[in-house]
GROMACS .gro file of C-alpha atoms in nm:
model
  368
    1MET     CA    1  15.118  22.258  15.630
    2LEU     CA    2  15.185  22.628  15.583
    3LEU     CA    3  15.108  22.683  15.950
    4LEU     CA    4  15.381  22.437  16.050
    5PHE     CA    5  15.620  22.591  15.798
    6THR     CA    6  15.562  22.946  15.927
    7GLN     CA    7  15.597  22.826  16.286
    8TRP     CA    8  15.934  22.675  16.193
    9LEU     CA    9  16.042  22.999  16.024
   10ALA     CA   10  15.924  23.201  16.325
   11THR     CA   11  16.194  23.042  16.543
   12ASP     CA   12  16.449  23.249  16.351
   13ILE     CA   13  16.240  23.528  16.197
   14ARG     CA   14  15.993  23.676  16.446
   15ALA     CA   15  15.786  23.840  16.173
   16PHE     CA   16  15.641  23.499  16.085
   17ASN     CA   17  15.471  23.485  16.425
   18VAL     CA   18  15.191  23.684  16.266
   19PHE     CA   19  15.072  23.367  16.093
   20GLY     CA   20  14.990  23.223  16.433
   21TYR     CA   21  14.701  23.466  16.468
   22LEU     CA   22  14.371  23.291  16.404
   23THR     CA   23  14.210  23.600  16.250
   24LEU     CA   24  14.482  23.633  15.985
   25ARG     CA   25  14.476  23.265  15.900
   26THR     CA   26  14.097  23.277  15.864
   27LEU     CA   27  14.124  23.561  15.613
   28LEU     CA   28  14.403  23.379  15.430
   29ALA     CA   29  14.194  23.062  15.425
   30ALA     CA   30  13.901  23.246  15.266
   31MET     CA   31  14.127  23.408  15.007
   32THR     CA   32  14.307  23.080  14.933
   33ALA     CA   33  13.982  22.886  14.885
   34LEU     CA   34  13.843  23.163  14.667
   35THR     CA   35  14.156  23.160  14.451
   36ILE     CA   36  14.152  22.782  14.416
   37SER     CA   37  13.784  22.784  14.315
   38LEU     CA   38  13.833  23.056  14.055
   39ALA     CA   39  14.151  22.898  13.919
   40LEU     CA   40  14.022  22.539  13.893
   41GLY     CA   41  13.663  22.625  13.802
   42PRO     CA   42  13.700  22.640  13.422
   43ALA     CA   43  13.899  22.314  13.413
   44VAL     CA   44  13.647  22.133  13.632
   45ILE     CA   45  13.355  22.257  13.422
   46ARG     CA   46  13.529  22.146  13.100
   47TRP     CA   47  13.597  21.802  13.247
   48LEU     CA   48  13.234  21.762  13.356
   49ALA     CA   49  13.115  21.870  13.011
   50GLU     CA   50  13.353  21.630  12.836
   51LYS     CA   51  13.226  21.343  13.052
   52LYS     CA   52  12.870  21.451  12.967
   53ILE     CA   53  12.786  21.487  13.335
   54GLY     CA   54  12.483  21.707  13.271
   55GLN     CA   55  12.185  21.800  13.485
   56ALA     CA   56  11.855  21.622  13.422
   57VAL     CA   57  11.561  21.860  13.463
   58ARG     CA   58  11.231  21.730  13.602
   59SER     CA   59  10.960  21.739  13.335
   60ASP     CA   60  10.691  21.843  13.584
   61GLY     CA   61  10.892  22.143  13.703
   62PRO     CA   62  10.886  22.504  13.582
   63GLN     CA   63  10.909  22.516  13.203
   64THR     CA   64  11.176  22.784  13.222
   65HIS     CA   65  11.413  22.522  13.365
   66LEU     CA   66  11.409  22.303  13.056
   67VAL     CA   67  11.688  22.513  12.900
   68LYS     CA   68  11.912  22.404  13.189
   69SER     CA   69  11.907  22.042  13.080
   70GLY     CA   70  12.260  21.922  13.014
   71THR     CA   71  12.430  22.193  13.221
   72PRO     CA   72  12.732  22.033  13.395
   73THR     CA   73  12.652  21.920  13.747
   74MET     CA   74  12.853  21.768  14.034
   75GLY     CA   75  13.043  22.098  14.049
   76GLY     CA   76  13.041  22.064  14.426
   77VAL     CA   77  13.364  21.869  14.385
   78LEU     CA   78  13.528  22.205  14.312
   79ILE     CA   79  13.409  22.335  14.649
   80LEU     CA   80  13.535  22.026  14.831
   81ILE     CA   81  13.879  22.046  14.668
   82ALA     CA   82  13.911  22.410  14.768
   83ILE     CA   83  13.798  22.344  15.127
   84ALA     CA   84  14.021  22.040  15.175
   85LEU     CA   85  14.335  22.198  15.031
   86THR     CA   86  14.283  22.523  15.220
   87THR     CA   87  14.224  22.347  15.551
   88LEU     CA   88  14.538  22.136  15.507
   89LEU     CA   89  14.738  22.449  15.424
   90TRP     CA   90  14.620  22.686  15.700
   91GLY     CA   91  14.460  22.468  15.966
   92ASP     CA   92  14.608  22.322  16.281
   93LEU     CA   93  14.625  21.956  16.180
   94GLY     CA   94  14.662  21.852  16.543
   95ASN     CA   95  14.314  21.980  16.626
   96ARG     CA   96  14.054  21.703  16.656
   97TYR     CA   97  13.765  21.931  16.562
   98VAL     CA   98  13.929  22.019  16.230
   99TRP     CA   99  13.958  21.653  16.137
  100THR     CA  100  13.607  21.574  16.258
  101VAL     CA  101  13.447  21.840  16.039
  102LEU     CA  102  13.674  21.760  15.745
  103VAL     CA  103  13.591  21.387  15.758
  104VAL     CA  104  13.217  21.458  15.789
  105THR     CA  105  13.230  21.706  15.500
  106LEU     CA  106  13.419  21.474  15.266
  107GLY     CA  107  13.217  21.171  15.378
  108PHE     CA  108  12.885  21.334  15.292
  109GLY     CA  109  13.047  21.456  14.972
  110ILE     CA  110  13.126  21.097  14.873
  111ILE     CA  111  12.763  20.997  14.932
  112GLY     CA  112  12.648  21.287  14.715
  113TRP     CA  113  12.907  21.205  14.449
  114TYR     CA  114  12.789  20.845  14.418
  115ASP     CA  115  12.426  20.956  14.405
  116ASP     CA  116  12.498  21.212  14.132
  117TRP     CA  117  12.722  20.970  13.942
  118LYS     CA  118  12.449  20.706  13.922
  119LYS     CA  119  12.198  20.965  13.803
  120VAL     CA  120  12.400  21.130  13.527
  121VAL     CA  121  12.651  20.864  13.420
  122TYR     CA  122  12.449  20.543  13.457
  123ARG     CA  123  12.127  20.726  13.365
  124ASP     CA  124  11.954  20.596  13.676
  125PRO     CA  125  11.692  20.862  13.762
  126ASN     CA  126  11.669  20.735  14.120
  127GLY     CA  127  12.043  20.750  14.184
  128LEU     CA  128  12.143  20.603  14.516
  129SER     CA  129  11.826  20.465  14.676
  130SER     CA  130  11.683  20.674  14.958
  131ARG     CA  131  11.728  20.384  15.199
  132TRP     CA  132  12.099  20.347  15.131
  133LYS     CA  133  12.157  20.722  15.118
  134PHE     CA  134  11.994  20.762  15.459
  135PHE     CA  135  12.188  20.462  15.592
  136TRP     CA  136  12.529  20.604  15.501
  137GLN     CA  137  12.431  20.951  15.619
  138SER     CA  138  12.329  20.794  15.951
  139VAL     CA  139  12.659  20.607  15.979
  140LEU     CA  140  12.856  20.930  15.936
  141GLY     CA  141  12.622  21.136  16.153
  142LEU     CA  142  12.625  20.887  16.440
  143GLY     CA  143  12.999  20.836  16.406
  144ALA     CA  144  13.062  21.209  16.441
  145ALA     CA  145  12.814  21.234  16.729
  146LEU     CA  146  12.975  20.951  16.925
  147PHE     CA  147  13.325  21.086  16.869
  148LEU     CA  148  13.230  21.435  16.984
  149ALA     CA  149  13.038  21.303  17.283
  150PHE     CA  150  13.313  21.079  17.415
  151SER     CA  151  13.600  21.319  17.345
  152THR     CA  152  13.452  21.625  17.513
  153ASP     CA  153  13.654  21.796  17.786
  154ASN     CA  154  13.356  21.910  17.991
  155LEU     CA  155  13.054  21.682  17.954
  156ALA     CA  156  12.804  21.899  18.142
  157GLN     CA  157  12.898  22.227  17.972
  158GLN     CA  158  12.963  22.102  17.622
  159THR     CA  159  12.662  21.872  17.579
  160GLY     CA  160  12.383  22.104  17.693
  161LEU     CA  161  12.132  22.265  17.459
  162ILE     CA  162  12.196  22.640  17.477
  163VAL     CA  163  11.892  22.865  17.440
  164PRO     CA  164  11.988  23.201  17.287
  165PHE     CA  165  11.866  23.537  17.422
  166PHE     CA  166  11.877  23.404  17.779
  167LYS     CA  167  12.172  23.423  18.018
  168SER     CA  168  12.141  23.095  18.197
  169ILE     CA  169  11.888  22.877  18.019
  170ALA     CA  170  12.044  22.555  17.897
  171TYR     CA  171  11.894  22.208  17.892
  172PRO     CA  172  12.129  21.930  18.004
  173LEU     CA  173  12.107  21.656  17.744
  174GLY     CA  174  12.347  21.403  17.885
  175ILE     CA  175  12.576  21.208  17.660
  176TRP     CA  176  12.307  21.013  17.473
  177GLY     CA  177  12.081  21.312  17.433
  178PHE     CA  178  12.377  21.496  17.285
  179VAL     CA  179  12.439  21.207  17.044
  180VAL     CA  180  12.078  21.212  16.924
  181LEU     CA  181  12.079  21.591  16.884
  182THR     CA  182  12.407  21.587  16.693
  183TYR     CA  183  12.279  21.317  16.461
  184PHE     CA  184  11.963  21.507  16.372
  185VAL     CA  185  12.145  21.840  16.329
  186VAL     CA  186  12.415  21.700  16.099
  187VAL     CA  187  12.189  21.479  15.886
  188GLY     CA  188  11.900  21.726  15.891
  189THR     CA  189  12.109  22.026  15.786
  190SER     CA  190  12.273  21.823  15.511
  191ASN     CA  191  11.940  21.731  15.355
  192ALA     CA  192  11.795  22.079  15.414
  193VAL     CA  193  12.070  22.245  15.209
  194ASN     CA  194  12.023  21.978  14.943
  195LEU     CA  195  11.651  22.056  14.914
  196THR     CA  196  11.728  22.427  14.882
  197ASP     CA  197  11.968  22.372  14.592
  198GLY     CA  198  11.720  22.414  14.308
  199LEU     CA  199  11.788  22.755  14.151
  200ASP     CA  200  12.105  22.922  14.026
  201GLY     CA  201  12.297  23.048  14.329
  202LEU     CA  202  12.009  22.989  14.569
  203ALA     CA  203  12.179  22.749  14.810
  204ILE     CA  204  12.543  22.852  14.788
  205MET     CA  205  12.510  23.217  14.890
  206PRO     CA  206  12.309  23.150  15.209
  207THR     CA  207  12.567  22.880  15.291
  208VAL     CA  208  12.843  23.139  15.253
  209MET     CA  209  12.655  23.386  15.474
  210VAL     CA  210  12.592  23.135  15.751
  211ALA     CA  211  12.951  23.007  15.739
  212ALA     CA  212  13.089  23.362  15.759
  213ALA     CA  213  12.864  23.439  16.057
  214PHE     CA  214  12.967  23.121  16.236
  215VAL     CA  215  13.329  23.235  16.219
  216VAL     CA  216  13.235  23.476  16.498
  217PHE     CA  217  13.077  23.201  16.709
  218ALA     CA  218  13.370  22.963  16.660
  219TYR     CA  219  13.623  23.232  16.748
  220VAL     CA  220  13.434  23.333  17.063
  221ALA     CA  221  13.368  22.974  17.174
  222GLY     CA  222  13.739  22.896  17.145
  223ASN     CA  223  13.844  23.197  17.352
  224ALA     CA  224  13.799  23.157  17.728
  225VAL     CA  225  13.780  23.533  17.795
  226TYR     CA  226  13.523  23.614  17.526
  227ALA     CA  227  13.318  23.303  17.600
  228ARG     CA  228  13.294  23.394  17.969
  229TYR     CA  229  13.204  23.755  17.889
  230LEU     CA  230  12.933  23.659  17.638
  231LEU     CA  231  12.800  23.374  17.857
  232ILE     CA  232  12.845  23.096  17.605
  233PRO     CA  233  13.021  22.760  17.657
  234TYR     CA  234  13.398  22.765  17.627
  235VAL     CA  235  13.509  22.489  17.390
  236PRO     CA  236  13.890  22.459  17.383
  237GLY     CA  237  14.012  22.423  17.025
  238ALA     CA  238  13.684  22.534  16.864
  239GLY     CA  239  13.846  22.853  16.737
  240GLU     CA  240  14.038  22.651  16.479
  241LEU     CA  241  13.707  22.586  16.303
  242CYS     CA  242  13.733  22.944  16.178
  243ILE     CA  243  13.976  22.812  15.917
  244ILE     CA  244  13.723  22.565  15.774
  245LEU     CA  245  13.445  22.821  15.790
  246GLY     CA  246  13.663  23.074  15.608
  247ALA     CA  247  13.741  22.807  15.349
  248ILE     CA  248  13.370  22.731  15.302
  249ALA     CA  249  13.295  23.101  15.254
  250GLY     CA  250  13.581  23.153  15.008
  251ALA     CA  251  13.515  22.834  14.813
  252GLY     CA  252  13.144  22.915  14.801
  253LEU     CA  253  13.203  23.262  14.661
  254GLY     CA  254  13.439  23.118  14.401
  255PHE     CA  255  13.177  22.863  14.302
  256LEU     CA  256  12.909  23.133  14.284
  257TRP     CA  257  13.116  23.300  14.011
  258PHE     CA  258  13.022  23.007  13.786
  259ASN     CA  259  12.687  22.922  13.947
  260ALA     CA  260  12.530  23.269  13.920
  261TYR     CA  261  12.239  23.300  13.678
  262PRO     CA  262  12.258  23.166  13.413
  263ALA     CA  263  12.462  22.892  13.579
  264GLU     CA  264  12.756  22.732  13.399
  265VAL     CA  265  12.760  22.450  13.654
  266PHE     CA  266  12.547  22.308  13.935
  267MET     CA  267  12.696  22.173  14.257
  268GLY     CA  268  12.470  21.867  14.279
  269ASP     CA  269  12.433  21.647  14.586
  270VAL     CA  270  12.810  21.621  14.621
  271GLY     CA  271  12.822  21.987  14.718
  272ALA     CA  272  12.488  22.040  14.890
  273LEU     CA  273  12.502  21.736  15.120
  274SER     CA  274  12.861  21.804  15.226
  275LEU     CA  275  12.816  22.175  15.295
  276GLY     CA  276  12.503  22.118  15.501
  277ALA     CA  277  12.675  21.847  15.705
  278ALA     CA  278  12.974  22.075  15.767
  279LEU     CA  279  12.755  22.357  15.900
  280GLY     CA  280  12.559  22.117  16.119
  281CYS     CA  281  12.872  21.961  16.266
  282ILE     CA  282  13.029  22.299  16.342
  283ALA     CA  283  12.708  22.428  16.503
  284VAL     CA  284  12.708  22.129  16.737
  285ILE     CA  285  13.073  22.174  16.832
  286VAL     CA  286  13.030  22.542  16.923
  287ARG     CA  287  12.695  22.461  17.094
  288GLN     CA  288  12.482  22.688  16.875
  289GLU     CA  289  12.230  22.451  16.717
  290ILE     CA  290  11.936  22.687  16.770
  291VAL     CA  291  12.132  22.975  16.620
  292LEU     CA  292  12.195  22.759  16.312
  293PHE     CA  293  11.819  22.699  16.299
  294ILE     CA  294  11.767  23.077  16.302
  295MET     CA  295  12.036  23.179  16.054
  296GLY     CA  296  11.958  22.886  15.827
  297GLY     CA  297  11.588  22.969  15.833
  298LEU     CA  298  11.574  22.948  15.455
  299PHE     CA  299  11.691  22.586  15.466
  300VAL     CA  300  11.435  22.514  15.738
  301ALA     CA  301  11.150  22.671  15.539
  302GLU     CA  302  11.243  22.477  15.224
  303THR     CA  303  11.249  22.150  15.418
  304LEU     CA  304  10.920  22.216  15.595
  305SER     CA  305  10.756  22.304  15.263
  306VAL     CA  306  10.845  21.961  15.124
  307MET     CA  307  10.733  21.779  15.440
  308MET     CA  308  10.401  21.965  15.451
  309GLN     CA  309  10.336  21.910  15.082
  310VAL     CA  310  10.404  21.538  15.098
  311CYS     CA  311  10.210  21.479  15.420
  312TRP     CA  312   9.907  21.678  15.304
  313PHE     CA  313   9.907  21.505  14.964
  314LYS     CA  314   9.913  21.158  15.125
  315TYR     CA  315   9.650  21.252  15.382
  316THR     CA  316   9.405  21.396  15.128
  317ARG     CA  317   9.460  21.106  14.888
  318LYS     CA  318   9.376  20.863  15.166
  319LYS     CA  319   9.074  21.061  15.289
  320TYR     CA  320   8.927  21.195  14.964
  321GLY     CA  321   9.074  20.955  14.708
  322GLU     CA  322   9.258  21.243  14.543
  323GLY     CA  323   9.583  21.399  14.654
  324ARG     CA  324   9.575  21.775  14.712
  325ARG     CA  325   9.858  22.025  14.748
  326ILE     CA  326   9.921  22.314  14.983
  327LEU     CA  327  10.175  22.479  14.753
  328ARG     CA  328  10.178  22.503  14.376
  329MET     CA  329  10.502  22.305  14.387
  330ALA     CA  330  10.759  22.208  14.647
  331PRO     CA  331  11.023  22.299  14.756
  332LEU     CA  332  10.919  22.653  14.841
  333HIS     CA  333  11.128  22.828  14.574
  334HIS     CA  334  10.936  22.646  14.300
  335HIS     CA  335  10.607  22.762  14.453
  336PHE     CA  336  10.708  23.124  14.403
  337GLU     CA  337  10.828  23.052  14.050
  338GLN     CA  338  10.491  22.897  13.967
  339SER     CA  339  10.328  23.204  14.121
  340GLY     CA  340  10.494  23.426  13.860
  341TRP     CA  341  10.823  23.532  14.020
  342LYS     CA  342  11.128  23.527  13.798
  343GLU     CA  343  11.406  23.293  13.905
  344THR     CA  344  11.645  23.581  13.974
  345HIS     CA  345  11.381  23.753  14.189
  346VAL     CA  346  11.330  23.440  14.398
  347VAL     CA  347  11.704  23.396  14.449
  348VAL     CA  348  11.785  23.756  14.542
  349ARG     CA  349  11.483  23.792  14.771
  350PHE     CA  350  11.571  23.470  14.949
  351TRP     CA  351  11.928  23.603  14.988
  352ILE     CA  352  11.790  23.920  15.148
  353ILE     CA  353  11.583  23.714  15.391
  354THR     CA  354  11.895  23.512  15.479
  355ILE     CA  355  12.092  23.832  15.547
  356LEU     CA  356  11.825  23.942  15.794
  357LEU     CA  357  11.821  23.600  15.961
  358VAL     CA  358  12.201  23.594  15.988
  359LEU     CA  359  12.202  23.938  16.151
  360PHE     CA  360  11.932  23.823  16.390
  361GLY     CA  361  12.140  23.516  16.473
  362LEU     CA  362  12.448  23.726  16.538
  363SER     CA  363  12.249  23.943  16.777
  364THR     CA  364  12.211  23.644  17.009
  365LEU     CA  365  12.576  23.689  17.107
  366LYS     CA  366  12.499  24.007  17.299
  367ILE     CA  367  12.124  24.011  17.364
  368ARG     CA  368  12.088  23.788  17.668
   0.00000   0.00000   0.00000
């Protein structure tokens, strides 16, 4: 909206042409989302508290978490409001990628909202059943995959799996291979971020870091000159995703103000599922799925820890009649807590690891 308004003003006042620069609008998007999050945060937290939308803490978890019972949850709605409003204000609303990511983000947010709502309002500990949650995630993931596949400008270039660190290694997937890959990246990243969201600030800061780093990839992929120079696929219009990524970073930092230890609010599934889906969808559009795997290594490790724990428990129960565990507790962050690490130590150390992974991911732009 503001982009259209400044473009209209620029016809008479040339100074407003500056708002056409993608870099400036990305910074403004981050600042706008941050401001919205900080401004609306207290009101949202009060509303959640008044509605008694409090977090239920698992009884078999770390005992130090019992004091968190009743802390307002579903705070991810604050992040979604900030992202949506900011994108509508500063984004190019004629760009199909902007709408694709926005619909996916809000769609996964609705799934998370319903799941959280059933858990905390209707006191249903199971929330939305896993079967139905996976079904609706699949509908959105496949819908986005099919739309991206059949609306691409260059099928061969924009549906191949790019291998970082190499100049010319890319695996042609074809249209259906691209659909399958997109589905798994979007749905998988969504659930990976959700599994990571277990400690104060643990999931949101890595999300902010990865989103900020992907601003570079989106900008380069949307610029024909830079894309050719750095030997990555040129995706016309992908640069506009910088606005959403800036909004995610700004909204995430604003949310962290209230989510830092000791947290005043948790984001719940409504935030974690939507943010993960947004990152996955953007990674697919700019053709950097493996880079997302690298920079989001924390999310990958948390997911693998749960899969390994569950599989090993079922295998040993079937073979020995008694289930055994690889970790003290899954996901991975709880294992370290049970090993004696303080919650703040786990969070900050995992942040440091994410910083290193993000820097490593960024290096793939030049090291080829």
